[in-house]
Amino acid sequence: MAQAKEPRRTAATRRRGAELEEAILQEAAEVLKESGVPSLTMDEVARRAGTNKNALYRRWPNRVALGVAAYRRLAATETVLPDTGSLCGDILEMLRRANSTWSSPYGEILRGLIAAAGSTPDLLSELRDPAADGAHEAAWLPLLGRAVARGDAAPEALHPRVAGTPMALLRNEYMMLGVPSVPDAVLIEIIDEVFLPLIHGRRPHGTASAVQGPRRS
């Protein structure tokens, strides 16, 4: 049996505030990587971080909320922006990475957290919403910004909902098919048949609201 991991700090070197929160998230992420969602407990993370459970409960109401925060931190550190020289190439690379991640141990962690979150809307939103802050905004919006700067896309395309379209469609494939990965041809279809036409067809903001007329009461 493997020996339990010793806490990295002792009571004599207590941390507070952001330093303690960072230590807790780091240890929670390590538990997720080593043993998955079932092994993530407040007791284990507190022990590893050299603190007490109260410090965790003051920040997160339960182990699932802590796991979601740790996963988002983990995902953000793993995100590296590709630079293939074209919007199409960059998006394809990002989708391929996401497809690979979903079927990897990271994907297993994400699926475990989604299952553990159950019917908690806020936690599910943090895990599933492609327009949420964090790793998505750190990668997809700058991707579009680079395309706008190159002249590959109109400035109106630089919007979180537009940037979130490829990942939303990819997640839909996972949910509909119930598989951990999809064929590369599907990724290309998402780009060629939906995303690029969307990007190139963007109009100035306010067009829809200008033609929809007054709302019915």
mmCIF file with all atom_site columns, C-alpha atoms in Angstrom:
data_model
loop_
_atom_site.group_PDB
_atom_site.id
_atom_site.type_symbol
_atom_site.label_atom_id
_atom_site.label_alt_id
_atom_site.label_comp_id
_atom_site.label_asym_id
_atom_site.label_entity_id
_atom_site.label_seq_id
_atom_site.pdbx_PDB_ins_code
_atom_site.Cartn_x
_atom_site.Cartn_y
_atom_site.Cartn_z
_atom_site.occupancy
_atom_site.B_iso_or_equiv
_atom_site.pdbx_formal_charge
_atom_site.auth_seq_id
_atom_site.auth_comp_id
_atom_site.auth_asym_id
_atom_site.auth_atom_id
_atom_site.pdbx_PDB_model_num
ATOM 1   C CA . MET A 1 1   ? 0.000   0.000  0.000   1.00 0.00 ? 1   MET A CA 1
ATOM 2   C CA . ALA A 1 2   ? 1.351   3.391  -0.947  1.00 0.00 ? 2   ALA A CA 1
ATOM 3   C CA . GLN A 1 3   ? 2.351   5.606  1.946   1.00 0.00 ? 3   GLN A CA 1
ATOM 4   C CA . ALA A 1 4   ? 0.041   8.586  2.513   1.00 0.00 ? 4   ALA A CA 1
ATOM 5   C CA . LYS A 1 5   ? 1.378   11.827 1.155   1.00 0.00 ? 5   LYS A CA 1
ATOM 6   C CA . GLU A 1 6   ? 2.646   14.118 3.889   1.00 0.00 ? 6   GLU A CA 1
ATOM 7   C CA . PRO A 1 7   ? 1.300   17.680 4.144   1.00 0.00 ? 7   PRO A CA 1
ATOM 8   C CA . ARG A 1 8   ? 3.614   20.208 2.551   1.00 0.00 ? 8   ARG A CA 1
ATOM 9   C CA . ARG A 1 9   ? 3.429   22.659 5.434   1.00 0.00 ? 9   ARG A CA 1
ATOM 10  C CA . THR A 1 10  ? 3.272   22.301 9.212   1.00 0.00 ? 10  THR A CA 1
ATOM 11  C CA . ALA A 1 11  ? 1.078   24.203 11.624  1.00 0.00 ? 11  ALA A CA 1
ATOM 12  C CA . ALA A 1 12  ? 4.077   26.392 12.438  1.00 0.00 ? 12  ALA A CA 1
ATOM 13  C CA . THR A 1 13  ? 4.061   27.825 8.932   1.00 0.00 ? 13  THR A CA 1
ATOM 14  C CA . ARG A 1 14  ? 0.394   28.742 8.576   1.00 0.00 ? 14  ARG A CA 1
ATOM 15  C CA . ARG A 1 15  ? -0.685  30.597 5.484   1.00 0.00 ? 15  ARG A CA 1
ATOM 16  C CA . ARG A 1 16  ? -3.658  32.842 4.987   1.00 0.00 ? 16  ARG A CA 1
ATOM 17  C CA . GLY A 1 17  ? -5.611  34.485 2.216   1.00 0.00 ? 17  GLY A CA 1
ATOM 18  C CA . ALA A 1 18  ? -4.552  33.933 -1.375  1.00 0.00 ? 18  ALA A CA 1
ATOM 19  C CA . GLU A 1 19  ? -1.491  31.873 -0.421  1.00 0.00 ? 19  GLU A CA 1
ATOM 20  C CA . LEU A 1 20  ? -3.582  29.358 1.506   1.00 0.00 ? 20  LEU A CA 1
ATOM 21  C CA . GLU A 1 21  ? -6.250  29.218 -1.200  1.00 0.00 ? 21  GLU A CA 1
ATOM 22  C CA . GLU A 1 22  ? -3.610  28.529 -3.842  1.00 0.00 ? 22  GLU A CA 1
ATOM 23  C CA . ALA A 1 23  ? -2.136  25.719 -1.704  1.00 0.00 ? 23  ALA A CA 1
ATOM 24  C CA . ILE A 1 24  ? -5.573  24.148 -1.232  1.00 0.00 ? 24  ILE A CA 1
ATOM 25  C CA . LEU A 1 25  ? -6.394  24.274 -4.949  1.00 0.00 ? 25  LEU A CA 1
ATOM 26  C CA . GLN A 1 26  ? -3.000  22.847 -5.827  1.00 0.00 ? 26  GLN A CA 1
ATOM 27  C CA . GLU A 1 27  ? -3.471  19.890 -3.485  1.00 0.00 ? 27  GLU A CA 1
ATOM 28  C CA . ALA A 1 28  ? -7.039  19.324 -4.664  1.00 0.00 ? 28  ALA A CA 1
ATOM 29  C CA . ALA A 1 29  ? -5.804  19.280 -8.267  1.00 0.00 ? 29  ALA A CA 1
ATOM 30  C CA . GLU A 1 30  ? -3.130  16.747 -7.310  1.00 0.00 ? 30  GLU A CA 1
ATOM 31  C CA . VAL A 1 31  ? -5.739  14.468 -5.736  1.00 0.00 ? 31  VAL A CA 1
ATOM 32  C CA . LEU A 1 32  ? -7.853  14.681 -8.897  1.00 0.00 ? 32  LEU A CA 1
ATOM 33  C CA . LYS A 1 33  ? -4.871  13.783 -11.084 1.00 0.00 ? 33  LYS A CA 1
ATOM 34  C CA . GLU A 1 34  ? -3.684  10.959 -8.843  1.00 0.00 ? 34  GLU A CA 1
ATOM 35  C CA . SER A 1 35  ? -6.924  9.271  -7.821  1.00 0.00 ? 35  SER A CA 1
ATOM 36  C CA . GLY A 1 36  ? -9.884  10.948 -9.507  1.00 0.00 ? 36  GLY A CA 1
ATOM 37  C CA . VAL A 1 37  ? -13.074 12.484 -8.153  1.00 0.00 ? 37  VAL A CA 1
ATOM 38  C CA . PRO A 1 38  ? -14.067 9.665  -5.739  1.00 0.00 ? 38  PRO A CA 1
ATOM 39  C CA . SER A 1 39  ? -10.879 10.222 -3.689  1.00 0.00 ? 39  SER A CA 1
ATOM 40  C CA . LEU A 1 40  ? -11.354 13.984 -3.399  1.00 0.00 ? 40  LEU A CA 1
ATOM 41  C CA . THR A 1 41  ? -12.420 14.644 0.197   1.00 0.00 ? 41  THR A CA 1
ATOM 42  C CA . MET A 1 42  ? -12.174 17.732 2.362   1.00 0.00 ? 42  MET A CA 1
ATOM 43  C CA . ASP A 1 43  ? -10.228 15.715 4.938   1.00 0.00 ? 43  ASP A CA 1
ATOM 44  C CA . GLU A 1 44  ? -7.595  14.581 2.430   1.00 0.00 ? 44  GLU A CA 1
ATOM 45  C CA . VAL A 1 45  ? -7.106  17.998 0.834   1.00 0.00 ? 45  VAL A CA 1
ATOM 46  C CA . ALA A 1 46  ? -6.883  19.707 4.234   1.00 0.00 ? 46  ALA A CA 1
ATOM 47  C CA . ARG A 1 47  ? -4.302  17.169 5.389   1.00 0.00 ? 47  ARG A CA 1
ATOM 48  C CA . ARG A 1 48  ? -2.183  17.621 2.289   1.00 0.00 ? 48  ARG A CA 1
ATOM 49  C CA . ALA A 1 49  ? -2.391  21.414 2.437   1.00 0.00 ? 49  ALA A CA 1
ATOM 50  C CA . GLY A 1 50  ? -1.440  21.444 6.109   1.00 0.00 ? 50  GLY A CA 1
ATOM 51  C CA . THR A 1 51  ? -4.614  23.206 7.218   1.00 0.00 ? 51  THR A CA 1
ATOM 52  C CA . ASN A 1 52  ? -8.009  22.303 8.705   1.00 0.00 ? 52  ASN A CA 1
ATOM 53  C CA . LYS A 1 53  ? -11.342 21.589 7.078   1.00 0.00 ? 53  LYS A CA 1
ATOM 54  C CA . ASN A 1 54  ? -12.813 24.870 8.265   1.00 0.00 ? 54  ASN A CA 1
ATOM 55  C CA . ALA A 1 55  ? -10.423 26.726 5.978   1.00 0.00 ? 55  ALA A CA 1
ATOM 56  C CA . LEU A 1 56  ? -11.839 24.746 3.053   1.00 0.00 ? 56  LEU A CA 1
ATOM 57  C CA . TYR A 1 57  ? -15.488 25.106 4.044   1.00 0.00 ? 57  TYR A CA 1
ATOM 58  C CA . ARG A 1 58  ? -15.091 28.873 4.358   1.00 0.00 ? 58  ARG A CA 1
ATOM 59  C CA . ARG A 1 59  ? -14.248 28.954 0.648   1.00 0.00 ? 59  ARG A CA 1
ATOM 60  C CA . TRP A 1 60  ? -16.200 26.024 -0.839  1.00 0.00 ? 60  TRP A CA 1
ATOM 61  C CA . PRO A 1 61  ? -19.446 24.546 0.531   1.00 0.00 ? 61  PRO A CA 1
ATOM 62  C CA . ASN A 1 62  ? -18.560 20.945 -0.336  1.00 0.00 ? 62  ASN A CA 1
ATOM 63  C CA . ARG A 1 63  ? -15.995 18.722 -2.010  1.00 0.00 ? 63  ARG A CA 1
ATOM 64  C CA . VAL A 1 64  ? -17.641 18.988 -5.437  1.00 0.00 ? 64  VAL A CA 1
ATOM 65  C CA . ALA A 1 65  ? -17.424 22.784 -5.444  1.00 0.00 ? 65  ALA A CA 1
ATOM 66  C CA . LEU A 1 66  ? -13.761 22.482 -4.448  1.00 0.00 ? 66  LEU A CA 1
ATOM 67  C CA . GLY A 1 67  ? -13.228 19.906 -7.191  1.00 0.00 ? 67  GLY A CA 1
ATOM 68  C CA . VAL A 1 68  ? -14.759 22.181 -9.821  1.00 0.00 ? 68  VAL A CA 1
ATOM 69  C CA . ALA A 1 69  ? -12.515 25.057 -8.752  1.00 0.00 ? 69  ALA A CA 1
ATOM 70  C CA . ALA A 1 70  ? -9.453  22.796 -8.775  1.00 0.00 ? 70  ALA A CA 1
ATOM 71  C CA . TYR A 1 71  ? -10.348 21.384 -12.197 1.00 0.00 ? 71  TYR A CA 1
ATOM 72  C CA . ARG A 1 72  ? -10.794 24.854 -13.709 1.00 0.00 ? 72  ARG A CA 1
ATOM 73  C CA . ARG A 1 73  ? -7.418  25.856 -12.311 1.00 0.00 ? 73  ARG A CA 1
ATOM 74  C CA . LEU A 1 74  ? -5.916  22.661 -13.724 1.00 0.00 ? 74  LEU A CA 1
ATOM 75  C CA . ALA A 1 75  ? -7.501  23.243 -17.145 1.00 0.00 ? 75  ALA A CA 1
ATOM 76  C CA . ALA A 1 76  ? -6.287  26.839 -17.250 1.00 0.00 ? 76  ALA A CA 1
ATOM 77  C CA . THR A 1 77  ? -2.670  25.847 -16.608 1.00 0.00 ? 77  THR A CA 1
ATOM 78  C CA . GLU A 1 78  ? -2.864  23.241 -19.376 1.00 0.00 ? 78  GLU A CA 1
ATOM 79  C CA . THR A 1 79  ? -4.157  25.682 -22.018 1.00 0.00 ? 79  THR A CA 1
ATOM 80  C CA . VAL A 1 80  ? -1.515  26.851 -24.509 1.00 0.00 ? 80  VAL A CA 1
ATOM 81  C CA . LEU A 1 81  ? -2.651  28.989 -27.417 1.00 0.00 ? 81  LEU A CA 1
ATOM 82  C CA . PRO A 1 82  ? -1.784  27.423 -30.804 1.00 0.00 ? 82  PRO A CA 1
ATOM 83  C CA . ASP A 1 83  ? -0.380  29.575 -33.606 1.00 0.00 ? 83  ASP A CA 1
ATOM 84  C CA . THR A 1 84  ? -0.682  27.812 -36.952 1.00 0.00 ? 84  THR A CA 1
ATOM 85  C CA . GLY A 1 85  ? -0.878  31.043 -38.945 1.00 0.00 ? 85  GLY A CA 1
ATOM 86  C CA . SER A 1 86  ? -4.570  30.747 -39.827 1.00 0.00 ? 86  SER A CA 1
ATOM 87  C CA . LEU A 1 87  ? -7.871  30.868 -37.979 1.00 0.00 ? 87  LEU A CA 1
ATOM 88  C CA . CYS A 1 88  ? -8.952  27.550 -39.491 1.00 0.00 ? 88  CYS A CA 1
ATOM 89  C CA . GLY A 1 89  ? -5.736  25.848 -38.405 1.00 0.00 ? 89  GLY A CA 1
ATOM 90  C CA . ASP A 1 90  ? -5.880  27.317 -34.904 1.00 0.00 ? 90  ASP A CA 1
ATOM 91  C CA . ILE A 1 91  ? -9.493  26.261 -34.341 1.00 0.00 ? 91  ILE A CA 1
ATOM 92  C CA . LEU A 1 92  ? -8.867  22.771 -35.678 1.00 0.00 ? 92  LEU A CA 1
ATOM 93  C CA . GLU A 1 93  ? -5.889  22.385 -33.341 1.00 0.00 ? 93  GLU A CA 1
ATOM 94  C CA . MET A 1 94  ? -7.951  23.571 -30.361 1.00 0.00 ? 94  MET A CA 1
ATOM 95  C CA . LEU A 1 95  ? -10.777 21.166 -31.186 1.00 0.00 ? 95  LEU A CA 1
ATOM 96  C CA . ARG A 1 96  ? -8.327  18.295 -31.610 1.00 0.00 ? 96  ARG A CA 1
ATOM 97  C CA . ARG A 1 97  ? -6.809  19.067 -28.220 1.00 0.00 ? 97  ARG A CA 1
ATOM 98  C CA . ALA A 1 98  ? -10.255 19.209 -26.612 1.00 0.00 ? 98  ALA A CA 1
ATOM 99  C CA . ASN A 1 99  ? -11.219 15.944 -28.291 1.00 0.00 ? 99  ASN A CA 1
ATOM 100 C CA . SER A 1 100 ? -8.054  14.305 -27.036 1.00 0.00 ? 100 SER A CA 1
ATOM 101 C CA . THR A 1 101 ? -8.521  15.726 -23.534 1.00 0.00 ? 101 THR A CA 1
ATOM 102 C CA . TRP A 1 102 ? -12.092 14.452 -23.238 1.00 0.00 ? 102 TRP A CA 1
ATOM 103 C CA . SER A 1 103 ? -10.906 10.884 -23.716 1.00 0.00 ? 103 SER A CA 1
ATOM 104 C CA . SER A 1 104 ? -7.864  11.372 -21.444 1.00 0.00 ? 104 SER A CA 1
ATOM 105 C CA . PRO A 1 105 ? -7.605  11.220 -17.634 1.00 0.00 ? 105 PRO A CA 1
ATOM 106 C CA . TYR A 1 106 ? -8.533  14.924 -17.591 1.00 0.00 ? 106 TYR A CA 1
ATOM 107 C CA . GLY A 1 107 ? -11.748 14.071 -19.403 1.00 0.00 ? 107 GLY A CA 1
ATOM 108 C CA . GLU A 1 108 ? -12.433 11.341 -16.868 1.00 0.00 ? 108 GLU A CA 1
ATOM 109 C CA . ILE A 1 109 ? -12.059 13.912 -14.087 1.00 0.00 ? 109 ILE A CA 1
ATOM 110 C CA . LEU A 1 110 ? -14.451 16.278 -15.861 1.00 0.00 ? 110 LEU A CA 1
ATOM 111 C CA . ARG A 1 111 ? -17.047 13.561 -16.407 1.00 0.00 ? 111 ARG A CA 1
ATOM 112 C CA . GLY A 1 112 ? -16.727 12.532 -12.758 1.00 0.00 ? 112 GLY A CA 1
ATOM 113 C CA . LEU A 1 113 ? -17.285 16.113 -11.602 1.00 0.00 ? 113 LEU A CA 1
ATOM 114 C CA . ILE A 1 114 ? -20.301 16.533 -13.878 1.00 0.00 ? 114 ILE A CA 1
ATOM 115 C CA . ALA A 1 115 ? -21.795 13.359 -12.413 1.00 0.00 ? 115 ALA A CA 1
ATOM 116 C CA . ALA A 1 116 ? -20.988 14.461 -8.848  1.00 0.00 ? 116 ALA A CA 1
ATOM 117 C CA . ALA A 1 117 ? -22.461 17.925 -9.435  1.00 0.00 ? 117 ALA A CA 1
ATOM 118 C CA . GLY A 1 118 ? -25.780 16.252 -10.211 1.00 0.00 ? 118 GLY A CA 1
ATOM 119 C CA . SER A 1 119 ? -28.519 18.837 -10.450 1.00 0.00 ? 119 SER A CA 1
ATOM 120 C CA . THR A 1 120 ? -26.536 21.766 -9.028  1.00 0.00 ? 120 THR A CA 1
ATOM 121 C CA . PRO A 1 121 ? -26.984 24.379 -11.796 1.00 0.00 ? 121 PRO A CA 1
ATOM 122 C CA . ASP A 1 122 ? -24.169 26.707 -10.739 1.00 0.00 ? 122 ASP A CA 1
ATOM 123 C CA . LEU A 1 123 ? -21.537 23.971 -10.649 1.00 0.00 ? 123 LEU A CA 1
ATOM 124 C CA . LEU A 1 124 ? -22.723 22.410 -13.902 1.00 0.00 ? 124 LEU A CA 1
ATOM 125 C CA . SER A 1 125 ? -22.604 25.842 -15.530 1.00 0.00 ? 125 SER A CA 1
ATOM 126 C CA . GLU A 1 126 ? -18.997 26.312 -14.443 1.00 0.00 ? 126 GLU A CA 1
ATOM 127 C CA . LEU A 1 127 ? -18.059 22.964 -15.983 1.00 0.00 ? 127 LEU A CA 1
ATOM 128 C CA . ARG A 1 128 ? -20.109 23.132 -19.158 1.00 0.00 ? 128 ARG A CA 1
ATOM 129 C CA . ASP A 1 129 ? -20.527 26.803 -20.127 1.00 0.00 ? 129 ASP A CA 1
ATOM 130 C CA . PRO A 1 130 ? -18.086 27.512 -22.981 1.00 0.00 ? 130 PRO A CA 1
ATOM 131 C CA . ALA A 1 131 ? -18.432 31.252 -22.425 1.00 0.00 ? 131 ALA A CA 1
ATOM 132 C CA . ALA A 1 132 ? -17.477 31.075 -18.746 1.00 0.00 ? 132 ALA A CA 1
ATOM 133 C CA . ASP A 1 133 ? -14.325 32.811 -17.600 1.00 0.00 ? 133 ASP A CA 1
ATOM 134 C CA . GLY A 1 134 ? -11.091 30.894 -17.124 1.00 0.00 ? 134 GLY A CA 1
ATOM 135 C CA . ALA A 1 135 ? -9.417  28.646 -19.656 1.00 0.00 ? 135 ALA A CA 1
ATOM 136 C CA . HIS A 1 136 ? -11.939 29.391 -22.403 1.00 0.00 ? 136 HIS A CA 1
ATOM 137 C CA . GLU A 1 137 ? -11.525 33.157 -22.377 1.00 0.00 ? 137 GLU A CA 1
ATOM 138 C CA . ALA A 1 138 ? -7.786  32.692 -21.971 1.00 0.00 ? 138 ALA A CA 1
ATOM 139 C CA . ALA A 1 139 ? -7.626  30.850 -25.299 1.00 0.00 ? 139 ALA A CA 1
ATOM 140 C CA . TRP A 1 140 ? -10.603 31.156 -27.641 1.00 0.00 ? 140 TRP A CA 1
ATOM 141 C CA . LEU A 1 141 ? -11.184 34.911 -27.528 1.00 0.00 ? 141 LEU A CA 1
ATOM 142 C CA . PRO A 1 142 ? -7.497  35.730 -28.181 1.00 0.00 ? 142 PRO A CA 1
ATOM 143 C CA . LEU A 1 143 ? -7.644  33.243 -31.062 1.00 0.00 ? 143 LEU A CA 1
ATOM 144 C CA . LEU A 1 144 ? -10.415 35.282 -32.636 1.00 0.00 ? 144 LEU A CA 1
ATOM 145 C CA . GLY A 1 145 ? -8.606  38.511 -31.787 1.00 0.00 ? 145 GLY A CA 1
ATOM 146 C CA . ARG A 1 146 ? -5.556  37.318 -33.676 1.00 0.00 ? 146 ARG A CA 1
ATOM 147 C CA . ALA A 1 147 ? -7.749  36.454 -36.670 1.00 0.00 ? 147 ALA A CA 1
ATOM 148 C CA . VAL A 1 148 ? -9.314  39.923 -36.572 1.00 0.00 ? 148 VAL A CA 1
ATOM 149 C CA . ALA A 1 149 ? -5.851  41.506 -36.498 1.00 0.00 ? 149 ALA A CA 1
ATOM 150 C CA . ARG A 1 150 ? -4.821  39.429 -39.548 1.00 0.00 ? 150 ARG A CA 1
ATOM 151 C CA . GLY A 1 151 ? -7.976  40.401 -41.424 1.00 0.00 ? 151 GLY A CA 1
ATOM 152 C CA . ASP A 1 152 ? -9.314  36.818 -41.339 1.00 0.00 ? 152 ASP A CA 1
ATOM 153 C CA . ALA A 1 153 ? -12.429 37.897 -39.431 1.00 0.00 ? 153 ALA A CA 1
ATOM 154 C CA . ALA A 1 154 ? -14.482 41.047 -38.935 1.00 0.00 ? 154 ALA A CA 1
ATOM 155 C CA . PRO A 1 155 ? -14.240 42.862 -35.584 1.00 0.00 ? 155 PRO A CA 1
ATOM 156 C CA . GLU A 1 156 ? -17.896 41.946 -34.947 1.00 0.00 ? 156 GLU A CA 1
ATOM 157 C CA . ALA A 1 157 ? -16.826 38.297 -34.693 1.00 0.00 ? 157 ALA A CA 1
ATOM 158 C CA . LEU A 1 158 ? -14.930 39.019 -31.474 1.00 0.00 ? 158 LEU A CA 1
ATOM 159 C CA . HIS A 1 159 ? -17.678 37.964 -29.061 1.00 0.00 ? 159 HIS A CA 1
ATOM 160 C CA . PRO A 1 160 ? -17.715 35.299 -26.312 1.00 0.00 ? 160 PRO A CA 1
ATOM 161 C CA . ARG A 1 161 ? -20.762 33.534 -27.739 1.00 0.00 ? 161 ARG A CA 1
ATOM 162 C CA . VAL A 1 162 ? -19.149 33.329 -31.162 1.00 0.00 ? 162 VAL A CA 1
ATOM 163 C CA . ALA A 1 163 ? -15.887 32.087 -29.664 1.00 0.00 ? 163 ALA A CA 1
ATOM 164 C CA . GLY A 1 164 ? -17.798 29.446 -27.692 1.00 0.00 ? 164 GLY A CA 1
ATOM 165 C CA . THR A 1 165 ? -19.548 27.944 -30.716 1.00 0.00 ? 165 THR A CA 1
ATOM 166 C CA . PRO A 1 166 ? -16.976 25.252 -31.679 1.00 0.00 ? 166 PRO A CA 1
ATOM 167 C CA . MET A 1 167 ? -16.713 23.861 -28.154 1.00 0.00 ? 167 MET A CA 1
ATOM 168 C CA . ALA A 1 168 ? -20.484 23.966 -27.670 1.00 0.00 ? 168 ALA A CA 1
ATOM 169 C CA . LEU A 1 169 ? -20.942 21.917 -30.836 1.00 0.00 ? 169 LEU A CA 1
ATOM 170 C CA . LEU A 1 170 ? -18.218 19.483 -29.807 1.00 0.00 ? 170 LEU A CA 1
ATOM 171 C CA . ARG A 1 171 ? -19.804 18.979 -26.385 1.00 0.00 ? 171 ARG A CA 1
ATOM 172 C CA . ASN A 1 172 ? -23.121 18.370 -28.100 1.00 0.00 ? 172 ASN A CA 1
ATOM 173 C CA . GLU A 1 173 ? -21.502 15.543 -30.068 1.00 0.00 ? 173 GLU A CA 1
ATOM 174 C CA . TYR A 1 174 ? -20.301 13.957 -26.833 1.00 0.00 ? 174 TYR A CA 1
ATOM 175 C CA . MET A 1 175 ? -23.721 14.220 -25.223 1.00 0.00 ? 175 MET A CA 1
ATOM 176 C CA . MET A 1 176 ? -25.666 12.999 -28.253 1.00 0.00 ? 176 MET A CA 1
ATOM 177 C CA . LEU A 1 177 ? -23.369 10.097 -29.107 1.00 0.00 ? 177 LEU A CA 1
ATOM 178 C CA . GLY A 1 178 ? -22.300 9.172  -25.583 1.00 0.00 ? 178 GLY A CA 1
ATOM 179 C CA . VAL A 1 179 ? -18.689 8.668  -26.667 1.00 0.00 ? 179 VAL A CA 1
ATOM 180 C CA . PRO A 1 180 ? -15.430 10.109 -25.257 1.00 0.00 ? 180 PRO A CA 1
ATOM 181 C CA . SER A 1 181 ? -14.190 11.330 -28.657 1.00 0.00 ? 181 SER A CA 1
ATOM 182 C CA . VAL A 1 182 ? -15.502 12.099 -32.136 1.00 0.00 ? 182 VAL A CA 1
ATOM 183 C CA . PRO A 1 183 ? -13.966 11.532 -35.600 1.00 0.00 ? 183 PRO A CA 1
ATOM 184 C CA . ASP A 1 184 ? -11.675 14.188 -37.013 1.00 0.00 ? 184 ASP A CA 1
ATOM 185 C CA . ALA A 1 185 ? -14.095 14.623 -39.918 1.00 0.00 ? 185 ALA A CA 1
ATOM 186 C CA . VAL A 1 186 ? -16.689 15.930 -37.450 1.00 0.00 ? 186 VAL A CA 1
ATOM 187 C CA . LEU A 1 187 ? -14.262 18.558 -36.173 1.00 0.00 ? 187 LEU A CA 1
ATOM 188 C CA . ILE A 1 188 ? -13.675 19.716 -39.748 1.00 0.00 ? 188 ILE A CA 1
ATOM 189 C CA . GLU A 1 189 ? -17.434 19.876 -40.369 1.00 0.00 ? 189 GLU A CA 1
ATOM 190 C CA . ILE A 1 190 ? -17.889 22.028 -37.267 1.00 0.00 ? 190 ILE A CA 1
ATOM 191 C CA . ILE A 1 191 ? -15.348 24.470 -38.654 1.00 0.00 ? 191 ILE A CA 1
ATOM 192 C CA . ASP A 1 192 ? -16.253 24.441 -42.361 1.00 0.00 ? 192 ASP A CA 1
ATOM 193 C CA . GLU A 1 193 ? -20.037 24.130 -42.141 1.00 0.00 ? 193 GLU A CA 1
ATOM 194 C CA . VAL A 1 194 ? -20.800 26.198 -39.036 1.00 0.00 ? 194 VAL A CA 1
ATOM 195 C CA . PHE A 1 195 ? -18.003 28.232 -37.488 1.00 0.00 ? 195 PHE A CA 1
ATOM 196 C CA . LEU A 1 196 ? -16.346 29.804 -40.523 1.00 0.00 ? 196 LEU A CA 1
ATOM 197 C CA . PRO A 1 197 ? -19.697 30.757 -42.120 1.00 0.00 ? 197 PRO A CA 1
ATOM 198 C CA . LEU A 1 198 ? -20.684 32.264 -38.763 1.00 0.00 ? 198 LEU A CA 1
ATOM 199 C CA . ILE A 1 199 ? -17.451 34.241 -38.546 1.00 0.00 ? 199 ILE A CA 1
ATOM 200 C CA . HIS A 1 200 ? -17.606 35.503 -42.115 1.00 0.00 ? 200 HIS A CA 1
ATOM 201 C CA . GLY A 1 201 ? -21.297 36.330 -41.878 1.00 0.00 ? 201 GLY A CA 1
ATOM 202 C CA . ARG A 1 202 ? -21.098 38.484 -38.763 1.00 0.00 ? 202 ARG A CA 1
ATOM 203 C CA . ARG A 1 203 ? -22.758 41.882 -39.087 1.00 0.00 ? 203 ARG A CA 1
ATOM 204 C CA . PRO A 1 204 ? -22.410 45.004 -36.943 1.00 0.00 ? 204 PRO A CA 1
ATOM 205 C CA . HIS A 1 205 ? -23.915 44.751 -33.473 1.00 0.00 ? 205 HIS A CA 1
ATOM 206 C CA . GLY A 1 206 ? -27.570 45.691 -33.173 1.00 0.00 ? 206 GLY A CA 1
ATOM 207 C CA . THR A 1 207 ? -28.731 44.339 -36.543 1.00 0.00 ? 207 THR A CA 1
ATOM 208 C CA . ALA A 1 208 ? -31.102 41.783 -35.045 1.00 0.00 ? 208 ALA A CA 1
ATOM 209 C CA . SER A 1 209 ? -32.548 44.175 -32.498 1.00 0.00 ? 209 SER A CA 1
ATOM 210 C CA . ALA A 1 210 ? -33.128 46.721 -35.257 1.00 0.00 ? 210 ALA A CA 1
ATOM 211 C CA . VAL A 1 211 ? -35.325 44.391 -37.303 1.00 0.00 ? 211 VAL A CA 1
ATOM 212 C CA . GLN A 1 212 ? -37.122 42.377 -34.628 1.00 0.00 ? 212 GLN A CA 1
ATOM 213 C CA . GLY A 1 213 ? -39.560 45.149 -33.787 1.00 0.00 ? 213 GLY A CA 1
ATOM 214 C CA . PRO A 1 214 ? -41.195 45.752 -30.396 1.00 0.00 ? 214 PRO A CA 1
ATOM 215 C CA . ARG A 1 215 ? -41.552 42.812 -28.047 1.00 0.00 ? 215 ARG A CA 1
ATOM 216 C CA . ARG A 1 216 ? -44.991 41.458 -27.343 1.00 0.00 ? 216 ARG A CA 1
ATOM 217 C CA . SER A 1 217 ? -46.190 41.781 -23.789 1.00 0.00 ? 217 SER A CA 1
#
